[in-house]
């Protein structure tokens, strides 16, 4: 079973975290390659990324992809999330756990923003 | 003259801020509706959003759009950036300064993420 974990920063505002969960549901409907799509948070909200990986393993995941839902490679993307993935790969040597490119690297992102702002005018 | 300000969080990592500037340049090439596209930061990096609006006014901007380059409506999107826009509208009553929807609200974002992750498999 393939599981996708959408890993967001997390906020003190519950609405903000709920919004990320809704976005994950929308991704899930359009993303055929994964049996399950979960949402996890680095800070300020639960489940944590560690908890979410544990849960996926408990559910029988054999391949887990962690997707950093971040726009730029600040410390969280460059260090914190990779550190969690390394730690969990050591904990679960028989499970494939991979770190995907973060959202800000998506080649189509500037075009989406340009279209969005053109349509708002 | 129409100016677009892409307002990002800002990071202590210079590479991260540079990355946002490069993204803004890519948006600029694809976004015909604005004569200039600038990048500004809420925290940890300069120019600030306030400085960037001042600069745009100095350059002769008549319409300024502030686009929050954020994924979810945490405090920064819900309060901090709107507060700056309100303050600057009061300071420059003859300039149109508007706050665009933030990136996380873009309807095409879940589809972009689904495509990105499907192609990574």
Coordinates of N, CA and C in Angstrom, one line a residue:
Chain A
X1 N 0.8 -1.2 0.0 CA 0.0 0.0 0.0 C 0.9 1.2 0.0
X2 N 0.5 2.2 -0.8 CA 1.2 3.5 -0.9 C 0.5 4.6 -0.2
X3 N 1.2 5.3 0.7 CA 0.5 6.3 1.5 C 1.3 7.6 1.2
X4 N 0.5 8.7 1.0 CA 1.1 10.0 0.8 C 0.8 10.8 2.1
X5 N 1.9 11.4 2.6 CA 1.7 12.3 3.8 C 2.0 13.8 3.3
X6 N 1.0 14.6 3.4 CA 1.2 16.0 3.1 C 1.6 16.7 4.4
X7 N 2.8 17.2 4.4 CA 3.4 17.7 5.7 C 3.4 19.2 5.6
X8 N 2.5 19.8 6.4 CA 2.4 21.3 6.5 C 3.1 21.8 7.7
X9 N 3.2 23.1 7.8 CA 3.9 23.8 8.9 C 3.1 23.6 10.2
X10 N 1.7 23.9 10.1 CA 0.9 23.9 11.3 C 0.7 25.3 11.8
X11 N -0.4 25.6 12.4 CA -0.7 26.9 12.8 C -1.5 26.9 14.2
X12 N -1.4 27.9 14.9 CA -2.2 28.0 16.2 C -3.7 28.2 15.8
X13 N -4.0 28.7 14.6 CA -5.4 28.9 14.2 C -5.9 27.5 13.6
X14 N -6.9 27.0 14.3 CA -7.5 25.7 13.9 C -8.0 25.7 12.5
X15 N -8.6 26.9 12.1 CA -9.1 27.0 10.7 C -8.1 26.8 9.7
X16 N -6.9 27.2 10.0 CA -5.8 27.1 9.0 C -5.4 25.7 8.8
X17 N -5.3 24.9 9.9 CA -5.0 23.5 9.8 C -6.1 22.7 9.1
X18 N -7.3 23.1 9.4 CA -8.5 22.4 8.8 C -8.4 22.6 7.2
X19 N -8.0 23.8 6.9 CA -7.9 24.2 5.5 C -6.9 23.2 4.8
X20 N -5.8 22.9 5.4 CA -4.8 22.0 4.9 C -5.4 20.6 4.7
X21 N -6.2 20.2 5.7 CA -6.8 18.9 5.6 C -7.8 18.8 4.4
X22 N -8.5 19.9 4.2 CA -9.4 19.9 3.1 C -8.7 19.9 1.8
X23 N -7.5 20.6 1.7 CA -6.7 20.6 0.5 C -6.2 19.2 0.3
X24 N -5.8 18.5 1.3 CA -5.3 17.1 1.2 C -6.4 16.2 0.6
X25 N -7.6 16.4 1.1 CA -8.8 15.6 0.6 C -8.9 15.8 -0.9
X26 N -8.8 17.1 -1.3 CA -8.9 17.4 -2.8 C -7.8 16.8 -3.6
X27 N -6.6 16.8 -3.0 CA -5.5 16.1 -3.7 C -5.8 14.6 -3.8
X28 N -6.3 14.0 -2.7 CA -6.6 12.6 -2.7 C -7.5 12.2 -3.8
X29 N -8.5 13.0 -4.1 CA -9.5 12.7 -5.1 C -8.8 12.7 -6.5
X30 N -7.7 13.5 -6.7 CA -7.1 13.6 -8.0 C -5.8 12.9 -8.2
X31 N -5.4 12.2 -7.1 CA -4.1 11.6 -7.1 C -4.2 10.0 -7.1
X32 N -4.2 9.4 -8.2 CA -4.5 8.0 -8.3 C -3.4 7.1 -7.7
X33 N -2.2 7.6 -7.6 CA -1.1 6.7 -7.2 C -1.0 6.3 -5.8
X34 N -1.9 6.8 -4.9 CA -1.8 6.5 -3.5 C -3.1 6.0 -3.0
X35 N -3.0 4.9 -2.2 CA -4.3 4.4 -1.6 C -4.8 5.3 -0.5
X36 N -3.9 6.0 0.2 CA -4.3 6.9 1.3 C -3.5 8.2 1.2
X37 N -4.2 9.3 1.6 CA -3.5 10.6 1.7 C -3.8 11.1 3.1
X38 N -2.7 11.3 3.9 CA -2.9 11.9 5.2 C -2.3 13.3 5.3
X39 N -2.7 14.0 6.3 CA -2.1 15.3 6.6 C -1.4 15.3 7.9
X40 N -0.2 15.9 8.0 CA 0.6 15.9 9.2 C 1.1 17.3 9.3
X41 N 1.6 17.7 10.6 CA 2.0 19.0 10.8 C 3.4 19.0 11.5
X42 N 4.3 19.9 11.1 CA 5.6 19.9 11.7 C 5.6 20.5 13.1
X43 N 4.7 21.5 13.3 CA 4.6 22.3 14.6 C 3.2 22.7 14.9
X44 N 2.9 22.9 16.1 CA 1.7 23.7 16.5 C 0.4 22.9 16.3
X45 N 0.4 21.7 15.7 CA -0.8 21.0 15.5 C -0.5 19.5 15.4
X46 N -1.5 18.7 15.5 CA -1.3 17.2 15.4 C -2.2 16.7 14.4
X47 N -1.9 15.5 13.8 CA -0.8 14.6 14.1 C 0.6 15.2 13.6
X48 N 1.6 14.9 14.4 CA 3.0 15.2 13.9 C 3.3 14.4 12.7
X49 N 4.4 14.7 12.0 CA 4.8 13.9 10.9 C 5.3 12.5 11.4
X50 N 5.9 12.5 12.5 CA 6.4 11.2 13.1 C 5.1 10.3 13.4
X51 N 4.1 10.9 14.1 CA 2.9 10.1 14.4 C 2.3 9.6 13.1
X52 N 2.2 10.4 12.1 CA 1.5 10.1 10.9 C 2.3 8.9 10.2
X53 N 3.6 8.9 10.2 CA 4.4 7.8 9.6 C 4.1 6.6 10.4
X54 N 4.1 6.6 11.7 CA 3.8 5.5 12.6 C 2.4 4.9 12.2
X55 N 1.5 5.8 12.1 CA 0.1 5.4 11.7 C 0.1 4.7 10.4
X56 N 0.8 5.3 9.4 CA 0.8 4.7 8.1 C 1.4 3.3 8.1
X57 N 2.5 3.1 8.9 CA 3.1 1.8 9.0 C 2.1 0.8 9.6
X58 N 1.4 1.3 10.7 CA 0.4 0.5 11.4 C -0.7 0.0 10.4
X59 N -1.0 0.9 9.5 CA -2.1 0.6 8.5 C -1.6 -0.4 7.4
X60 N -0.4 -0.7 7.4 CA 0.2 -1.6 6.4 C 0.8 -1.0 5.2
X61 N 1.2 0.3 5.3 CA 1.9 1.0 4.2 C 3.3 0.3 3.9
X62 N 3.6 0.1 2.7 CA 4.9 -0.4 2.3 C 5.7 0.7 1.7
X63 N 5.0 1.7 1.1 CA 5.7 2.9 0.5 C 5.0 4.2 1.1
X64 N 5.9 5.0 1.7 CA 5.3 6.2 2.2 C 6.1 7.4 1.6
X65 N 5.3 8.3 1.0 CA 5.9 9.5 0.5 C 5.6 10.7 1.3
X66 N 6.6 11.5 1.8 CA 6.3 12.7 2.6 C 6.5 13.9 1.7
X67 N 5.4 14.6 1.5 CA 5.5 15.8 0.6 C 5.4 17.1 1.5
X68 N 6.5 17.8 1.5 CA 6.6 19.1 2.3 C 5.7 20.2 1.6
X69 N 4.6 20.5 2.3 CA 3.7 21.5 1.7 C 4.2 22.9 2.2
X70 N 5.3 23.2 1.6 CA 6.0 24.5 1.9 C 6.4 25.2 0.6
X71 N 6.6 26.5 0.7 CA 6.9 27.2 -0.6 C 8.4 27.5 -0.8
X72 N 9.2 27.5 0.3 CA 10.6 27.8 0.1 C 11.4 26.9 1.0
X73 N 12.7 26.7 0.7 CA 13.5 25.8 1.4 C 14.1 26.6 2.6
X74 N 13.3 27.0 3.6 CA 13.8 27.5 4.8 C 14.3 26.3 5.7
X75 N 14.6 26.5 6.9 CA 15.1 25.5 7.8 C 14.2 24.3 7.9
X76 N 12.9 24.5 7.9 CA 12.0 23.4 8.0 C 12.1 22.4 6.9
X77 N 12.2 22.9 5.7 CA 12.3 22.1 4.5 C 13.8 21.5 4.3
X78 N 14.7 22.3 4.6 CA 16.1 21.9 4.4 C 16.7 21.0 5.5
X79 N 16.1 21.1 6.7 CA 16.7 20.3 7.8 C 15.7 19.5 8.6
X80 N 14.6 20.2 9.1 CA 13.7 19.5 10.1 C 13.0 18.3 9.4
X81 N 12.4 18.5 8.3 CA 11.6 17.4 7.7 C 12.6 16.3 7.2
X82 N 13.7 16.6 6.5 CA 14.6 15.5 6.2 C 15.1 14.8 7.4
X83 N 15.4 15.4 8.5 CA 15.8 14.7 9.7 C 14.8 13.7 10.2
X84 N 13.5 14.1 10.1 CA 12.4 13.2 10.5 C 12.4 12.0 9.6
X85 N 12.6 12.2 8.3 CA 12.5 11.1 7.4 C 13.7 10.1 7.6
X86 N 14.9 10.7 7.8 CA 16.0 9.8 8.1 C 15.8 9.0 9.3
X87 N 15.3 9.6 10.4 CA 15.0 8.9 11.7 C 14.0 7.8 11.4
X88 N 13.0 8.0 10.7 CA 11.9 7.0 10.5 C 12.4 5.9 9.6
X89 N 13.3 6.2 8.6 CA 13.8 5.2 7.7 C 14.7 4.2 8.6
X90 N 15.4 4.8 9.6 CA 16.2 3.9 10.4 C 15.3 3.0 11.3
X91 N 14.2 3.6 11.8 CA 13.2 2.9 12.6 C 12.5 1.8 11.8
X92 N 12.2 2.1 10.5 CA 11.5 1.1 9.7 C 12.3 0.7 8.5
X93 N 13.3 -0.1 8.6 CA 14.2 -0.4 7.5 C 13.5 -1.1 6.4
X94 N 12.4 -1.8 6.7 CA 11.7 -2.6 5.6 C 10.6 -1.8 4.9
X95 N 10.4 -0.5 5.3 CA 9.4 0.3 4.6 C 10.1 1.3 3.7
X96 N 9.6 1.5 2.5 CA 10.2 2.6 1.7 C 9.6 3.9 2.1
X97 N 10.4 4.8 2.6 CA 10.0 6.1 3.1 C 10.7 7.1 2.3
X98 N 10.1 7.9 1.4 CA 10.8 8.9 0.6 C 10.3 10.3 0.8
X99 N 11.2 11.2 0.6 CA 10.9 12.6 0.7 C 10.7 13.2 -0.7
X100 N 9.5 13.7 -1.0 CA 9.3 14.3 -2.3 C 9.8 15.8 -2.3
X101 N 10.0 16.3 -3.5 CA 10.3 17.7 -3.6 C 9.2 18.5 -2.9
X102 N 9.5 19.7 -2.4 CA 8.5 20.5 -1.8 C 7.8 21.3 -2.8
X103 N 6.6 21.8 -2.4 CA 5.7 22.5 -3.3 C 6.3 23.6 -4.1
X104 N 7.1 24.4 -3.4 CA 7.7 25.6 -4.0 C 8.6 25.3 -5.2
X105 N 9.0 24.0 -5.4 CA 9.9 23.7 -6.5 C 9.0 23.2 -7.7
X106 N 7.7 23.2 -7.6 CA 6.9 22.7 -8.7 C 7.1 23.6 -9.9
X107 N 7.5 23.1 -11.0 CA 7.8 24.0 -12.2 C 6.5 24.7 -12.7
X108 N 5.3 24.2 -12.4 CA 4.1 24.9 -12.9 C 3.6 26.0 -12.0
X109 N 4.3 26.1 -10.8 CA 3.7 27.1 -9.8 C 3.7 28.5 -10.3
X110 N 4.8 29.0 -10.9 CA 4.7 30.4 -11.4 C 3.6 30.7 -12.4
X111 N 3.4 29.7 -13.3 CA 2.3 29.9 -14.2 C 0.9 29.9 -13.6
X112 N 0.8 29.0 -12.6 CA -0.5 29.0 -11.8 C -0.7 30.4 -11.1
X113 N 0.3 31.0 -10.6 CA 0.2 32.3 -9.9 C -0.1 33.4 -10.9
X114 N 0.6 33.3 -12.0 CA 0.3 34.3 -13.1 C -1.1 34.3 -13.5
X115 N -1.6 33.1 -13.8 CA -3.0 32.9 -14.2 C -4.0 33.4 -13.1
X116 N -3.7 33.1 -11.9 CA -4.5 33.4 -10.8 C -4.7 35.0 -10.7
X117 N -3.5 35.6 -10.8 CA -3.5 37.1 -10.6 C -4.1 37.8 -11.9
X118 N -3.9 37.2 -13.0 CA -4.5 37.8 -14.2 C -6.0 37.8 -14.2
X119 N -6.5 36.7 -13.6 CA -8.0 36.5 -13.6 C -8.6 37.4 -12.5
X120 N -7.8 37.8 -11.5 CA -8.3 38.7 -10.4 C -8.5 40.1 -10.8
X121 N -7.8 40.5 -11.9 CA -7.8 41.9 -12.3 C -9.2 42.4 -12.7
Chain B
X1 N 0.3 53.0 -13.6 CA 1.2 51.8 -13.6 C 0.7 50.8 -12.6
X2 N 0.6 49.5 -12.9 CA 0.2 48.4 -12.0 C 1.4 47.7 -11.5
X3 N 1.5 47.5 -10.2 CA 2.6 46.8 -9.6 C 2.0 45.7 -8.8
X4 N 2.7 44.5 -8.9 CA 2.3 43.3 -8.1 C 3.4 43.1 -7.1
X5 N 3.0 43.0 -5.8 CA 4.0 42.7 -4.8 C 3.7 41.2 -4.3
X6 N 4.7 40.4 -4.5 CA 4.6 39.0 -4.0 C 5.1 39.0 -2.6
X7 N 4.2 38.8 -1.6 CA 4.6 39.0 -0.2 C 4.8 37.6 0.5
X8 N 6.0 37.3 0.7 CA 6.4 36.0 1.3 C 6.7 36.1 2.8
X9 N 6.8 35.0 3.5 CA 7.1 35.0 4.9 C 8.5 35.6 5.2
X10 N 9.5 35.1 4.5 CA 10.9 35.5 4.8 C 11.5 34.4 5.7
X11 N 12.8 34.2 5.4 CA 13.5 33.2 6.2 C 14.9 33.7 6.6
X12 N 15.5 33.1 7.6 CA 16.9 33.4 8.0 C 17.8 32.9 6.9
X13 N 17.4 31.9 6.1 CA 18.2 31.3 5.1 C 18.1 32.2 3.9
X14 N 19.3 32.8 3.5 CA 19.3 33.7 2.3 C 18.8 33.0 1.0
X15 N 19.2 31.7 0.9 CA 18.9 30.9 -0.3 C 17.4 30.8 -0.4
X16 N 16.7 30.7 0.7 CA 15.2 30.6 0.7 C 14.6 31.9 0.1
X17 N 15.1 33.0 0.6 CA 14.5 34.3 0.1 C 14.9 34.5 -1.4
X18 N 16.1 34.1 -1.7 CA 16.5 34.3 -3.1 C 15.6 33.4 -4.1
X19 N 15.2 32.3 -3.6 CA 14.3 31.4 -4.3 C 13.0 32.0 -4.6
X20 N 12.5 32.8 -3.6 CA 11.2 33.5 -3.8 C 11.3 34.6 -4.8
X21 N 12.5 35.3 -4.8 CA 12.8 36.3 -5.8 C 12.8 35.7 -7.2
X22 N 13.4 34.6 -7.3 CA 13.5 33.9 -8.6 C 12.1 33.5 -9.1
X23 N 11.3 33.0 -8.1 CA 9.9 32.6 -8.5 C 9.1 33.9 -9.0
X24 N 9.3 35.0 -8.3 CA 8.7 36.2 -8.7 C 9.1 36.6 -10.1
X25 N 10.3 36.5 -10.4 CA 10.8 36.8 -11.8 C 10.1 35.9 -12.8
X26 N 9.9 34.6 -12.5 CA 9.2 33.7 -13.4 C 7.7 34.1 -13.5
X27 N 7.1 34.5 -12.4 CA 5.7 35.0 -12.5 C 5.7 36.2 -13.4
X28 N 6.6 37.1 -13.2 CA 6.7 38.4 -14.0 C 6.7 38.1 -15.5
X29 N 7.4 37.1 -15.9 CA 7.5 36.8 -17.4 C 6.2 36.3 -17.9
X30 N 5.3 35.7 -17.0 CA 4.1 35.1 -17.5 C 2.8 35.9 -17.1
X31 N 3.0 37.0 -16.5 CA 1.9 37.8 -15.9 C 1.8 39.1 -16.6
X32 N 1.0 39.2 -17.7 CA 1.0 40.4 -18.5 C 0.3 41.6 -17.9
X33 N -0.4 41.4 -16.9 CA -1.3 42.5 -16.3 C -0.5 43.5 -15.5
X34 N 0.7 43.3 -15.1 CA 1.5 44.2 -14.3 C 2.7 44.7 -14.9
X35 N 3.0 46.0 -14.8 CA 4.2 46.5 -15.4 C 5.5 46.1 -14.6
X36 N 5.3 45.9 -13.2 CA 6.4 45.5 -12.4 C 5.9 44.5 -11.4
X37 N 6.8 43.5 -11.1 CA 6.5 42.5 -10.0 C 7.7 42.6 -9.0
X38 N 7.4 42.9 -7.8 CA 8.4 43.0 -6.7 C 8.2 41.8 -5.7
X39 N 9.2 41.6 -5.0 CA 9.1 40.6 -3.9 C 9.3 41.3 -2.6
X40 N 8.5 41.0 -1.6 CA 8.7 41.6 -0.2 C 8.5 40.5 0.8
X41 N 8.9 40.8 2.0 CA 8.9 39.8 3.1 C 8.3 40.3 4.4
X42 N 7.5 39.5 5.0 CA 6.8 39.9 6.2 C 7.8 39.9 7.4
X43 N 8.7 39.0 7.4 CA 9.6 38.9 8.6 C 11.0 38.4 8.1
X44 N 12.0 38.7 8.8 CA 13.3 38.0 8.7 C 14.1 38.4 7.5
X45 N 13.6 39.2 6.6 CA 14.3 39.6 5.4 C 13.7 40.9 4.8
X46 N 14.5 41.6 4.0 CA 14.1 42.8 3.4 C 14.0 42.7 1.9
X47 N 13.3 43.6 1.2 CA 12.4 44.7 1.7 C 11.2 44.1 2.5
X48 N 10.7 44.9 3.4 CA 9.5 44.6 4.1 C 8.3 44.9 3.1
X49 N 7.1 44.5 3.4 CA 6.0 44.8 2.6 C 5.7 46.3 2.6
X50 N 5.9 46.9 3.8 CA 5.7 48.4 3.8 C 6.7 49.1 2.9
X51 N 8.0 48.7 3.0 CA 9.0 49.4 2.2 C 8.7 49.2 0.7
X52 N 8.2 48.0 0.4 CA 8.0 47.7 -1.0 C 6.8 48.5 -1.6
X53 N 5.8 48.7 -0.7 CA 4.6 49.6 -1.2 C 5.1 51.0 -1.3
X54 N 5.9 51.5 -0.4 CA 6.5 52.8 -0.5 C 7.3 53.0 -1.8
X55 N 8.1 52.0 -2.1 CA 8.9 52.0 -3.3 C 8.0 52.0 -4.6
X56 N 7.0 51.2 -4.5 CA 6.1 51.2 -5.7 C 5.4 52.5 -5.9
X57 N 5.0 53.2 -4.8 CA 4.4 54.5 -4.9 C 5.4 55.5 -5.5
X58 N 6.6 55.4 -5.0 CA 7.7 56.3 -5.5 C 8.0 56.1 -7.0
X59 N 7.8 54.9 -7.5 CA 8.0 54.6 -8.9 C 6.8 55.0 -9.8
X60 N 5.8 55.5 -9.1 CA 4.6 55.9 -9.9 C 3.5 55.0 -10.0
X61 N 3.4 53.9 -9.2 CA 2.3 53.0 -9.2 C 1.0 53.6 -8.9
X62 N 0.0 53.3 -9.6 CA -1.4 53.8 -9.3 C -2.3 52.7 -8.8
X63 N -1.9 51.5 -9.1 CA -2.6 50.3 -8.6 C -1.5 49.3 -8.1
X64 N -1.7 48.9 -6.9 CA -0.7 48.0 -6.3 C -1.6 46.8 -5.8
X65 N -1.1 45.6 -6.2 CA -1.8 44.4 -5.7 C -0.8 43.6 -4.8
X66 N -1.2 43.3 -3.6 CA -0.3 42.6 -2.7 C -0.8 41.1 -2.7
X67 N 0.0 40.2 -3.1 CA -0.3 38.8 -3.2 C 0.4 38.0 -2.1
X68 N -0.4 37.5 -1.1 CA 0.3 36.7 0.0 C 0.7 35.4 -0.5
X69 N 2.0 35.2 -0.6 CA 2.6 33.9 -1.0 C 2.7 33.0 0.2
X70 N 1.5 32.5 0.6 CA 1.3 31.7 1.8 C 0.3 30.6 1.4
X71 N 0.4 29.5 2.1 CA -0.4 28.3 1.8 C -1.7 28.2 2.6
X72 N -1.7 28.8 3.8 CA -2.9 28.7 4.7 C -3.1 30.0 5.4
X73 N -4.3 30.2 5.8 CA -4.7 31.4 6.5 C -4.4 31.4 8.0
X74 N -3.1 31.3 8.3 CA -2.7 31.5 9.7 C -2.7 33.0 10.0
X75 N -2.2 33.3 11.2 CA -2.2 34.7 11.6 C -1.6 35.7 10.6
X76 N -0.5 35.3 9.9 CA 0.1 36.2 9.0 C -0.9 36.6 7.9
X77 N -1.6 35.6 7.3 CA -2.5 35.9 6.2 C -3.8 36.6 6.8
X78 N -4.3 36.1 7.9 CA -5.6 36.6 8.4 C -5.5 38.0 9.1
X79 N -4.3 38.3 9.6 CA -4.2 39.5 10.4 C -3.1 40.4 9.9
X80 N -1.8 39.9 9.9 CA -0.7 40.8 9.8 C -0.6 41.5 8.4
X81 N -0.8 40.7 7.3 CA -0.7 41.3 6.0 C -1.9 42.3 5.7
X82 N -3.2 41.9 6.1 CA -4.3 42.8 6.0 C -4.1 44.1 6.7
X83 N -3.5 44.0 7.9 CA -3.2 45.2 8.7 C -2.3 46.2 8.0
X84 N -1.3 45.6 7.4 CA -0.3 46.4 6.6 C -1.0 47.1 5.5
X85 N -1.9 46.4 4.8 CA -2.6 46.9 3.6 C -3.5 48.1 4.0
X86 N -4.2 47.9 5.1 CA -5.1 48.9 5.7 C -4.3 50.2 6.0
X87 N -3.2 50.0 6.7 CA -2.4 51.1 7.1 C -1.9 51.9 5.8
X88 N -1.4 51.2 4.8 CA -0.9 51.8 3.6 C -2.0 52.5 2.8
X89 N -3.2 51.9 2.8 CA -4.3 52.6 2.1 C -4.6 53.9 2.8
X90 N -4.5 54.0 4.1 CA -4.7 55.2 4.8 C -3.6 56.2 4.5
X91 N -2.4 55.7 4.4 CA -1.3 56.6 4.1 C -1.3 57.1 2.6
X92 N -1.8 56.3 1.7 CA -1.9 56.7 0.3 C -3.3 56.6 -0.2
X93 N -4.2 57.5 0.2 CA -5.6 57.4 -0.2 C -5.8 57.5 -1.7
X94 N -4.9 58.1 -2.5 CA -5.1 58.2 -3.9 C -4.6 57.1 -4.7
X95 N -4.0 56.1 -4.1 CA -3.5 54.9 -4.8 C -4.4 53.7 -4.5
X96 N -4.7 53.0 -5.5 CA -5.4 51.7 -5.3 C -4.5 50.6 -4.8
X97 N -4.7 50.2 -3.5 CA -3.9 49.1 -3.0 C -4.9 48.0 -2.6
X98 N -4.7 46.9 -3.3 CA -5.6 45.8 -3.0 C -4.9 44.5 -2.5
X99 N -5.6 43.7 -1.7 CA -5.0 42.5 -1.2 C -5.7 41.3 -2.0
X100 N -4.8 40.6 -2.7 CA -5.3 39.4 -3.5 C -5.6 38.2 -2.6
X101 N -6.3 37.3 -3.0 CA -6.4 36.0 -2.3 C -5.0 35.4 -2.2
X102 N -4.8 34.7 -1.1 CA -3.5 34.0 -0.9 C -3.4 32.8 -1.8
X103 N -2.1 32.3 -2.0 CA -1.9 31.2 -2.9 C -2.7 29.9 -2.5
X104 N -2.8 29.6 -1.2 CA -3.4 28.4 -0.7 C -4.9 28.3 -1.2
X105 N -5.5 29.4 -1.6 CA -6.9 29.4 -2.0 C -7.0 29.1 -3.5
X106 N -5.9 29.0 -4.2 CA -6.0 28.9 -5.7 C -6.7 27.5 -6.0
X107 N -7.8 27.6 -6.7 CA -8.6 26.4 -7.0 C -7.8 25.3 -7.7
X108 N -6.8 25.7 -8.5 CA -6.0 24.7 -9.3 C -4.9 24.1 -8.5
X109 N -4.7 24.5 -7.2 CA -3.5 24.0 -6.4 C -3.6 22.5 -6.2
X110 N -4.7 22.0 -5.7 CA -4.7 20.5 -5.5 C -4.4 19.7 -6.7
X111 N -4.9 20.1 -7.9 CA -4.6 19.4 -9.1 C -3.1 19.5 -9.5
X112 N -2.5 20.6 -9.2 CA -1.1 20.8 -9.5 C -0.3 19.8 -8.6
X113 N -0.7 19.7 -7.3 CA 0.0 18.8 -6.4 C -0.2 17.4 -6.8
X114 N -1.4 17.0 -7.2 CA -1.7 15.6 -7.6 C -0.8 15.3 -8.8
X115 N -0.7 16.2 -9.8 CA 0.1 15.9 -11.0 C 1.5 15.7 -10.6
X116 N 2.0 16.6 -9.7 CA 3.4 16.7 -9.3 C 3.8 15.3 -8.7
X117 N 2.9 14.8 -7.8 CA 3.2 13.6 -7.0 C 3.0 12.4 -7.9
X118 N 2.1 12.4 -8.8 CA 1.9 11.3 -9.7 C 3.1 11.1 -10.6
X119 N 3.7 12.3 -11.0 CA 4.9 12.2 -11.9 C 6.1 11.8 -11.2
X120 N 6.1 11.9 -9.9 CA 7.3 11.5 -9.1 C 7.4 10.0 -8.8
X121 N 6.3 9.3 -9.0 CA 6.3 7.9 -8.7 C 7.2 7.1 -9.6

